[in-house]
Short mmCIF file of C-alpha atoms and ligand atoms in Angstrom, two decimals:
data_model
loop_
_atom_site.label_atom_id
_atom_site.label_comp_id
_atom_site.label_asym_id
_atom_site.label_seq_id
_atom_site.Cartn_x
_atom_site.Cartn_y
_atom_site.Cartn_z
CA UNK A 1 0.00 0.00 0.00
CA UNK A 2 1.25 3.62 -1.12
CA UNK A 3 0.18 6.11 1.14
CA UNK A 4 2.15 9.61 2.56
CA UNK A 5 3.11 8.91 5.86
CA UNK A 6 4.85 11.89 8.05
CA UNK A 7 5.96 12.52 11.66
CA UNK A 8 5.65 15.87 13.55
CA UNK A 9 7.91 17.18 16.09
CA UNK A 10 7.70 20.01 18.49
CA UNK A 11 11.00 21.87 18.93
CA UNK A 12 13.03 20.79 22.66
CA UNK A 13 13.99 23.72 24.34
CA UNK A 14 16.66 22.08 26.63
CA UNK A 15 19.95 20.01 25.16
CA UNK A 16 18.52 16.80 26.56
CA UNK A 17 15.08 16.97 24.78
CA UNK A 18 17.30 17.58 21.77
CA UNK A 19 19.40 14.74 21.75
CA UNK A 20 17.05 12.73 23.04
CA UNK A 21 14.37 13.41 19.86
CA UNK A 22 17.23 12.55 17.69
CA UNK A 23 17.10 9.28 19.55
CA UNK A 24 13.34 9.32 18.74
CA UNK A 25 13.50 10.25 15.37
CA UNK A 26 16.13 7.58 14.26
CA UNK A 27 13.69 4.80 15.30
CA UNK A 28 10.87 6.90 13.15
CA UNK A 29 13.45 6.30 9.83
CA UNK A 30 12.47 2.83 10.19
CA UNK A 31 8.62 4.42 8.82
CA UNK A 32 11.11 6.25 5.80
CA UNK A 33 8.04 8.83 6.09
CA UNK A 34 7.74 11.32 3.26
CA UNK A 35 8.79 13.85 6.08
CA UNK A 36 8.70 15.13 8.98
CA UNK A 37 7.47 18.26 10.07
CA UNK A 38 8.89 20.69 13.07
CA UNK A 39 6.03 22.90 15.21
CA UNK A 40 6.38 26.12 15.65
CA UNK A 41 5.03 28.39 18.36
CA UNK A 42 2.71 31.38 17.66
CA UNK A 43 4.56 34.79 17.70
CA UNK A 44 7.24 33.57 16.38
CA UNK A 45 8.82 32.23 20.20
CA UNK A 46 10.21 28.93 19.21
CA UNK A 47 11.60 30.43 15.59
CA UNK A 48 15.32 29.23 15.78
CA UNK A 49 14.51 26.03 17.84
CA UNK A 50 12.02 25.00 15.16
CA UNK A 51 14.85 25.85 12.53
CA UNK A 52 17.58 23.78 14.45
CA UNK A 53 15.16 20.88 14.45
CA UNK A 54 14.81 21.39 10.38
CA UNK A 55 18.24 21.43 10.10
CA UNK A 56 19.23 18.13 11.59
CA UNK A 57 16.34 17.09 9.83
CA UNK A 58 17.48 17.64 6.58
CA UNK A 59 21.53 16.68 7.64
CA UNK A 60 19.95 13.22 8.14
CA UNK A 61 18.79 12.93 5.22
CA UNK A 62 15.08 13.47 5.60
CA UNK A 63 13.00 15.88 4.12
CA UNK A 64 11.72 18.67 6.52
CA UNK A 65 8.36 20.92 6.72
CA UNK A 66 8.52 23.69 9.14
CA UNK A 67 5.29 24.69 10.65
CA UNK A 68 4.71 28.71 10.53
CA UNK A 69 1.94 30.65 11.69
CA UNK A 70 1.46 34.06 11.24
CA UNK A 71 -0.11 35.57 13.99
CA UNK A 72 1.54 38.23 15.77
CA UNK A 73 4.10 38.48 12.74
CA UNK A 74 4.55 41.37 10.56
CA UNK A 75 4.78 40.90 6.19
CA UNK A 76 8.24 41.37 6.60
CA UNK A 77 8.91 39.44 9.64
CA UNK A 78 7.38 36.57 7.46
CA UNK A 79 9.52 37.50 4.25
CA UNK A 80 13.10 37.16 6.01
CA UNK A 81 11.76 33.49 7.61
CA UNK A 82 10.86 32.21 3.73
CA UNK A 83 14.32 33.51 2.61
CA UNK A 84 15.91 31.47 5.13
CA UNK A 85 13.91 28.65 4.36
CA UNK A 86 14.41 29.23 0.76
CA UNK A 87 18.30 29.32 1.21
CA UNK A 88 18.18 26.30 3.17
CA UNK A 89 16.82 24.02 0.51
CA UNK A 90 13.19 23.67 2.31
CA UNK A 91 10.88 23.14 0.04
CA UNK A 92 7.69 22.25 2.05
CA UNK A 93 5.67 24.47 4.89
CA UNK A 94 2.83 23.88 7.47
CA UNK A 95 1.09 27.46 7.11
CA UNK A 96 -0.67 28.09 10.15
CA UNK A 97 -2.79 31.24 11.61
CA UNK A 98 -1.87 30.36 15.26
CA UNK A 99 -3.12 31.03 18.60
CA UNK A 100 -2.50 34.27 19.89
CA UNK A 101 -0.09 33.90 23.30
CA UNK A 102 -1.92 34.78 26.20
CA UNK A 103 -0.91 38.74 27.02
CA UNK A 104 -0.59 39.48 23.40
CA UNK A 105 -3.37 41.59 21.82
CA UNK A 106 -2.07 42.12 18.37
CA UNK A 107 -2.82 40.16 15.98
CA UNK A 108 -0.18 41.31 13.34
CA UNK A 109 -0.27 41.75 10.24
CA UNK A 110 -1.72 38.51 8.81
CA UNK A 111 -4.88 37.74 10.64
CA UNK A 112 -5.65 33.86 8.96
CA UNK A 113 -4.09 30.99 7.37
CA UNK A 114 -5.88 31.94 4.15
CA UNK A 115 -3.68 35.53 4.27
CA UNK A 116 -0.45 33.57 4.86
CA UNK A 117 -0.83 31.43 2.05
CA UNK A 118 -1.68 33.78 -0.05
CA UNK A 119 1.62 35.69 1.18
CA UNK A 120 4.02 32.61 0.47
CA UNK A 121 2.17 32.38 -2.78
CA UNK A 122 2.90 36.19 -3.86
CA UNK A 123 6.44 36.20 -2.60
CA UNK A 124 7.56 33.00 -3.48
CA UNK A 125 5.51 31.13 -6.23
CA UNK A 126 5.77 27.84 -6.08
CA UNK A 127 9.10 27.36 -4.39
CA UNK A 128 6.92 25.22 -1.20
CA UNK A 129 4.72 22.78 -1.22
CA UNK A 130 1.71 24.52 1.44
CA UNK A 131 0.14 22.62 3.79
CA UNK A 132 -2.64 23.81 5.17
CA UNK A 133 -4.49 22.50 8.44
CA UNK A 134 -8.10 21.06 8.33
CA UNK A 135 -10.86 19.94 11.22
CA UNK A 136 -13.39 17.39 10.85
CA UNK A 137 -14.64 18.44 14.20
CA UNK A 138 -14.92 22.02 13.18
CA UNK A 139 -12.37 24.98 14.56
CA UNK A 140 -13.15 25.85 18.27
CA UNK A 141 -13.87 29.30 17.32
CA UNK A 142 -15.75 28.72 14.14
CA UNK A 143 -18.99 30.98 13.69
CA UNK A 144 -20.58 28.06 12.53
CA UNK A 145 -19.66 24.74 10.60
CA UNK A 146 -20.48 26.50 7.05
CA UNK A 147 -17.94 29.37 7.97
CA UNK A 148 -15.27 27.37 8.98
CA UNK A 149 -15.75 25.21 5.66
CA UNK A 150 -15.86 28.28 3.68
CA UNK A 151 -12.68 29.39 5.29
CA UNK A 152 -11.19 26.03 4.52
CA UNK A 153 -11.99 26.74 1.07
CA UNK A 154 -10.36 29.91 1.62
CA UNK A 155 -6.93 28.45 1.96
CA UNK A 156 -6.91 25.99 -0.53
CA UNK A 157 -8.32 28.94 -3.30
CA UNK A 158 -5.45 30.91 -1.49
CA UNK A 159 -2.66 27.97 -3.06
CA UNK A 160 -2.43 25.22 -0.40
CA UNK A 161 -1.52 22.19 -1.77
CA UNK A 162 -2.85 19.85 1.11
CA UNK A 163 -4.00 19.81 3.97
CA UNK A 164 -3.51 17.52 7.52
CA UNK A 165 -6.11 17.63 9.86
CA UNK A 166 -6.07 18.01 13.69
CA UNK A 167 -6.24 14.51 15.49
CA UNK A 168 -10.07 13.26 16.04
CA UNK A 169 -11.09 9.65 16.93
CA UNK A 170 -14.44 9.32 14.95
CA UNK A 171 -13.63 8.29 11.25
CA UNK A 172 -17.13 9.60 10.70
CA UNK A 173 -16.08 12.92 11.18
CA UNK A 174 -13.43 12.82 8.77
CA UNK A 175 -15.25 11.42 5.77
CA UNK A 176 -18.34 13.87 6.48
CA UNK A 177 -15.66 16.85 6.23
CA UNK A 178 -13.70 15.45 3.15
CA UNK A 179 -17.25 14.74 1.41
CA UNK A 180 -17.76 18.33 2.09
CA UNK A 181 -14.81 19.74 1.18
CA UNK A 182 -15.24 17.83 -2.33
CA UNK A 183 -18.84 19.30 -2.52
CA UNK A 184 -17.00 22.56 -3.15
CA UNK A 185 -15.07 21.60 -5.96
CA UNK A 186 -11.96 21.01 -4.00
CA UNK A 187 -9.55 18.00 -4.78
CA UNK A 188 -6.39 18.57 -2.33
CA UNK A 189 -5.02 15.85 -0.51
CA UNK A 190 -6.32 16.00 3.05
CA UNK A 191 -4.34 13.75 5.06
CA UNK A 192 -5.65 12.67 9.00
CA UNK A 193 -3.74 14.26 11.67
CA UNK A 194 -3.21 10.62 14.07
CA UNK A 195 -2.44 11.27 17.96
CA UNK A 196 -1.72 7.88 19.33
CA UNK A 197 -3.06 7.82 23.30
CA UNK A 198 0.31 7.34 25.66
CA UNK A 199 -1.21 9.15 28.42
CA UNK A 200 -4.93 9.60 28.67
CA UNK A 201 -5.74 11.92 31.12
CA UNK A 202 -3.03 14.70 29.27
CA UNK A 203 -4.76 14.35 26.05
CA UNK A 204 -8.04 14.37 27.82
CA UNK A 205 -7.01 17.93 29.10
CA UNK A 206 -5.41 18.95 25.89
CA UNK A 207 -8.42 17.57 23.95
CA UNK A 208 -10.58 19.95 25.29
CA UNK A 209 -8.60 22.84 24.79
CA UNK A 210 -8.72 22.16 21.18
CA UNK A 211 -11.83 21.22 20.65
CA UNK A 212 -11.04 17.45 19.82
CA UNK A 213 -13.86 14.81 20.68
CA UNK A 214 -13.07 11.97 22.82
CA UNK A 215 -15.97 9.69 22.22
CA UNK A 216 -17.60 8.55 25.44
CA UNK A 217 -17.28 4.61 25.17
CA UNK A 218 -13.33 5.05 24.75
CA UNK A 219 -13.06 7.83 27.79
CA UNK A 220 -15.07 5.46 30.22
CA UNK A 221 -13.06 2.60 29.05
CA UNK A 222 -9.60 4.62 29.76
CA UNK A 223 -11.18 5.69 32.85
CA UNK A 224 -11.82 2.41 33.91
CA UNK A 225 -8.19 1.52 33.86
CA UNK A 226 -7.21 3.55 36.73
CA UNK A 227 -2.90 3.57 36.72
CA UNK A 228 -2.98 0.39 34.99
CA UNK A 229 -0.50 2.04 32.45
CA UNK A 230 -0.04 -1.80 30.34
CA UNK A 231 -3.77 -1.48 29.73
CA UNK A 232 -3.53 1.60 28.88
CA UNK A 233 -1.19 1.54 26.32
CA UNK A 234 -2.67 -2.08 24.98
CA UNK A 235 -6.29 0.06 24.60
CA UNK A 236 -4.49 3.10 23.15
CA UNK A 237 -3.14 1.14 20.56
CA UNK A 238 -6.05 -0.87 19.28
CA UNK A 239 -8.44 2.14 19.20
CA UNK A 240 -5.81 4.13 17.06
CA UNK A 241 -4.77 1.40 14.81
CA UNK A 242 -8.74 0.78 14.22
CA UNK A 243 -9.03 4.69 13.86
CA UNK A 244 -6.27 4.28 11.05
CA UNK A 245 -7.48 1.26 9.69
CA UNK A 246 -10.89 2.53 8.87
CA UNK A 247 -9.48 5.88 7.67
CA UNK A 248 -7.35 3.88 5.49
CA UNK A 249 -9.69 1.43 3.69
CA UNK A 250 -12.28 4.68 3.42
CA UNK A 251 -9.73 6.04 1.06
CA UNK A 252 -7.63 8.04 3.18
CA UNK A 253 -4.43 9.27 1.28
CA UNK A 254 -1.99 9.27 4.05
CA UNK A 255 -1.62 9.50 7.71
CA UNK A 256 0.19 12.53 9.47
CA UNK A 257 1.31 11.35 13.24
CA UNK A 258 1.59 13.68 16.04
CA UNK A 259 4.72 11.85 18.28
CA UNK A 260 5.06 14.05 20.93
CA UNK A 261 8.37 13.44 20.52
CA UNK A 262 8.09 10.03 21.13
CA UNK A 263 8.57 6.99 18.54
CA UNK A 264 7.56 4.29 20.52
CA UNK A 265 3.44 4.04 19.80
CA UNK A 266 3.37 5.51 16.25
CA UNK A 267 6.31 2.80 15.35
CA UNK A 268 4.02 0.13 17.01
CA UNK A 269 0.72 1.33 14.99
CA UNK A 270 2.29 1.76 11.58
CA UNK A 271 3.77 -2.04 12.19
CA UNK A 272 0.09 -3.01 13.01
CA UNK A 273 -0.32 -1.13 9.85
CA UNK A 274 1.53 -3.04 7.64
CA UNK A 275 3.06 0.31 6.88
CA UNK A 276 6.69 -1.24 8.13
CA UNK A 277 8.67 -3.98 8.99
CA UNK A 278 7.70 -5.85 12.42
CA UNK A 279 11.64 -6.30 14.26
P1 LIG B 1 -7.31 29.58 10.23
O1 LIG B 1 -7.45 28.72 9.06
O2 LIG B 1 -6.95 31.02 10.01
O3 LIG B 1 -8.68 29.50 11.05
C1 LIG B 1 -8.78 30.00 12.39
C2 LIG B 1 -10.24 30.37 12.69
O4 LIG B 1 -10.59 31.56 11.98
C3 LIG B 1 -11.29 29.34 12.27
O5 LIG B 1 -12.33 29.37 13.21
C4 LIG B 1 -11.76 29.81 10.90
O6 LIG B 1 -13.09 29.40 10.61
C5 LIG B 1 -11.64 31.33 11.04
N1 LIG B 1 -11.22 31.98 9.78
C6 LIG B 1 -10.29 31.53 8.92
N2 LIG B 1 -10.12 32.39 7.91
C7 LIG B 1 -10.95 33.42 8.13
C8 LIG B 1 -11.22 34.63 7.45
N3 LIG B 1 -10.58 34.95 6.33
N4 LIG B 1 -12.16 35.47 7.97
C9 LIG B 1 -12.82 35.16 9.13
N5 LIG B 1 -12.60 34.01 9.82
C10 LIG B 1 -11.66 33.16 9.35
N6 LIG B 1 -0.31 26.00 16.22
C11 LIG B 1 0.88 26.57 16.45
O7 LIG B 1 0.95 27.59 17.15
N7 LIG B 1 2.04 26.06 15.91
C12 LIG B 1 2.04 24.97 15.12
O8 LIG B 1 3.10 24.54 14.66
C13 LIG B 1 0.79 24.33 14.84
N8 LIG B 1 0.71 23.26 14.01
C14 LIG B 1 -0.51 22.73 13.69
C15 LIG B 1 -0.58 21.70 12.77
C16 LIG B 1 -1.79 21.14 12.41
C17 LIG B 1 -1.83 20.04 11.38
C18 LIG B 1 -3.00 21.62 13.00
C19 LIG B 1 -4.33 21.02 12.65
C20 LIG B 1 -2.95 22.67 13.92
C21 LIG B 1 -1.71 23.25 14.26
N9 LIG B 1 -1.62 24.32 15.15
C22 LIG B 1 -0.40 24.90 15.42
C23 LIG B 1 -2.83 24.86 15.80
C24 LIG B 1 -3.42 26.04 15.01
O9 LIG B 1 -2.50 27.10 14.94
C25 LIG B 1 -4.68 26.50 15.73
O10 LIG B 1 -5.67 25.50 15.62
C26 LIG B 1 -5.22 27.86 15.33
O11 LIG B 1 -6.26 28.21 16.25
C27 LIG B 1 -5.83 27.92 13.93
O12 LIG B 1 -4.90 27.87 12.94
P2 LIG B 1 -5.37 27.71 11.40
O13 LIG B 1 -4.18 27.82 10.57
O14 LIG B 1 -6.23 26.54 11.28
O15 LIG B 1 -6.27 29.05 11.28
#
């Protein structure tokens, strides 16, 4: 089977969270993913920790996709990052809107993803392949479903080449939005975000900060587990590999993994998978 398969990384910020993702991300070669991506925090505040990751990305060997969001930036701000990228051989970008840090009331120059694009676009042609981010379950601060789709639209009209889409657990979710999305005339690749569950009760937190269902009969079932951390990560595994499974046979073109850094489950899913070798 043929599908894009990438990895996403959030920047350390200490020496040991840098070695030890390079730890992590030589297990992830064993995937040979199309690439890996490299977060990047809003405002511009992890900027040259996201572009060390890139670069020991690319020194291995890999291909790299920073993540950049626009929010808080200024045009030009924006203009000297894509000329470093541009020097540095980079030919793929996440292009993000953001969430504004908390203290920060500006919103820059470049209020949404849509305006970003359309930036990189008018600055740079078609040196990068865009990426553009997508949600099945609908943005947190949508007006409404039929806005947020529209503004989906937006980005792709804008010159986004595909999209990934934040992590869900409902399959459901993500065929009603790509069904959608087609409805408007709009072909893109749009690749599921997968977050594999290593620790419930973070992603429980984190989930509802972002606006990311947990369906009930797989929170109860965690919760029923207590600190039994082998069930845990037994459960974990089977509902995302039958997540990815489903996704996959419904025509999914790819699957986009957020590691957290850490190699261990996504390894074990995508050898579930088929998608690489079992050791
Ligand atoms: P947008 O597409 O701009 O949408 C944001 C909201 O505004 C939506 O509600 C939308 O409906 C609305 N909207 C969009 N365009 C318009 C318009 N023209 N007029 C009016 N309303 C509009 N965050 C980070 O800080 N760093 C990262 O590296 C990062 N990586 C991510 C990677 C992926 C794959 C995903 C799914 C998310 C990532 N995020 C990251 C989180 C993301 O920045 C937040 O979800 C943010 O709130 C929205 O970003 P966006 O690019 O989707 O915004």
């Amino acid at each position: 089977m043929s599908i894009e398969l990438s990895v996403e990384f959030f920047p350390p910020q200490t020496t040991e969270g840098i070695a030890k993702l390079k730890v992590e991300r030589a297990k992830l070669a064993a995937l040979k993913p199309d690439f890996f991506s490299v977060t990047y925090g809003a405002g511009g505040s992890t900027r040259e920790h996201t572009f060390a990751v890139v670069k020991e990305i690319a020194a291995e060997g890999f291909d790299a996709a920073p993540h950049l969001s626009c929010i808080g930036s200024t045009r030009a701000g924006i203009r000297e990052i894509l000329e470093e990228f541009k020097a540095s051989g980079i030919n793929r970008i996440v292009a993000l809107r953001g969430d504004l840090p908390s203290g920060m009331a500006e919103a820059g120059e470049l209020r949404y993803a849509n305006e970003l694009v359309e930036f990189i676009r008018a600055e740079t042609g078609n040196v990068f392949q865009i990426i553009v981010a997508a949600y099945p379950e609908w943005h947190p601060q949508a007006k409404s479903t039929e806005a947020d789709l529209q503004n989906f639209v937006r980005k792709t009209k804008a010159g986004a080449n595909a999209a990934i889409t934040q992590y869900f657990y409902n399959a459901d979710a993500y065929f009603h939005f790509v069904e959608n999305v087609r409805a408007m005339k709009v072909e893109i690749p749009i690749i599921p975000g997968i977050m594999p569950i290593v620790n419930f009760s973070r992603l429980a937190r984190f989930s509802d900060a972002c606006g990311a269902d947990i369906p009930r009969w797989i929170r109860k079932q965690f919760e029923s587990y207590g600190d039994d951390a082998e069930s845990i990560r037994a459960f974990g595994l089977d509902v995302v590999t039958g997540l990815c499974e489903r996704l996959l046979a419904g025509g999914a073109p790819g699957l986009h993994f957020y590691s957290m850094n850490m190699a261990k489950a996504t390894v074990e899913i995508c050898q579930r998978l088929g998608l690489c070798a079992t050791p």
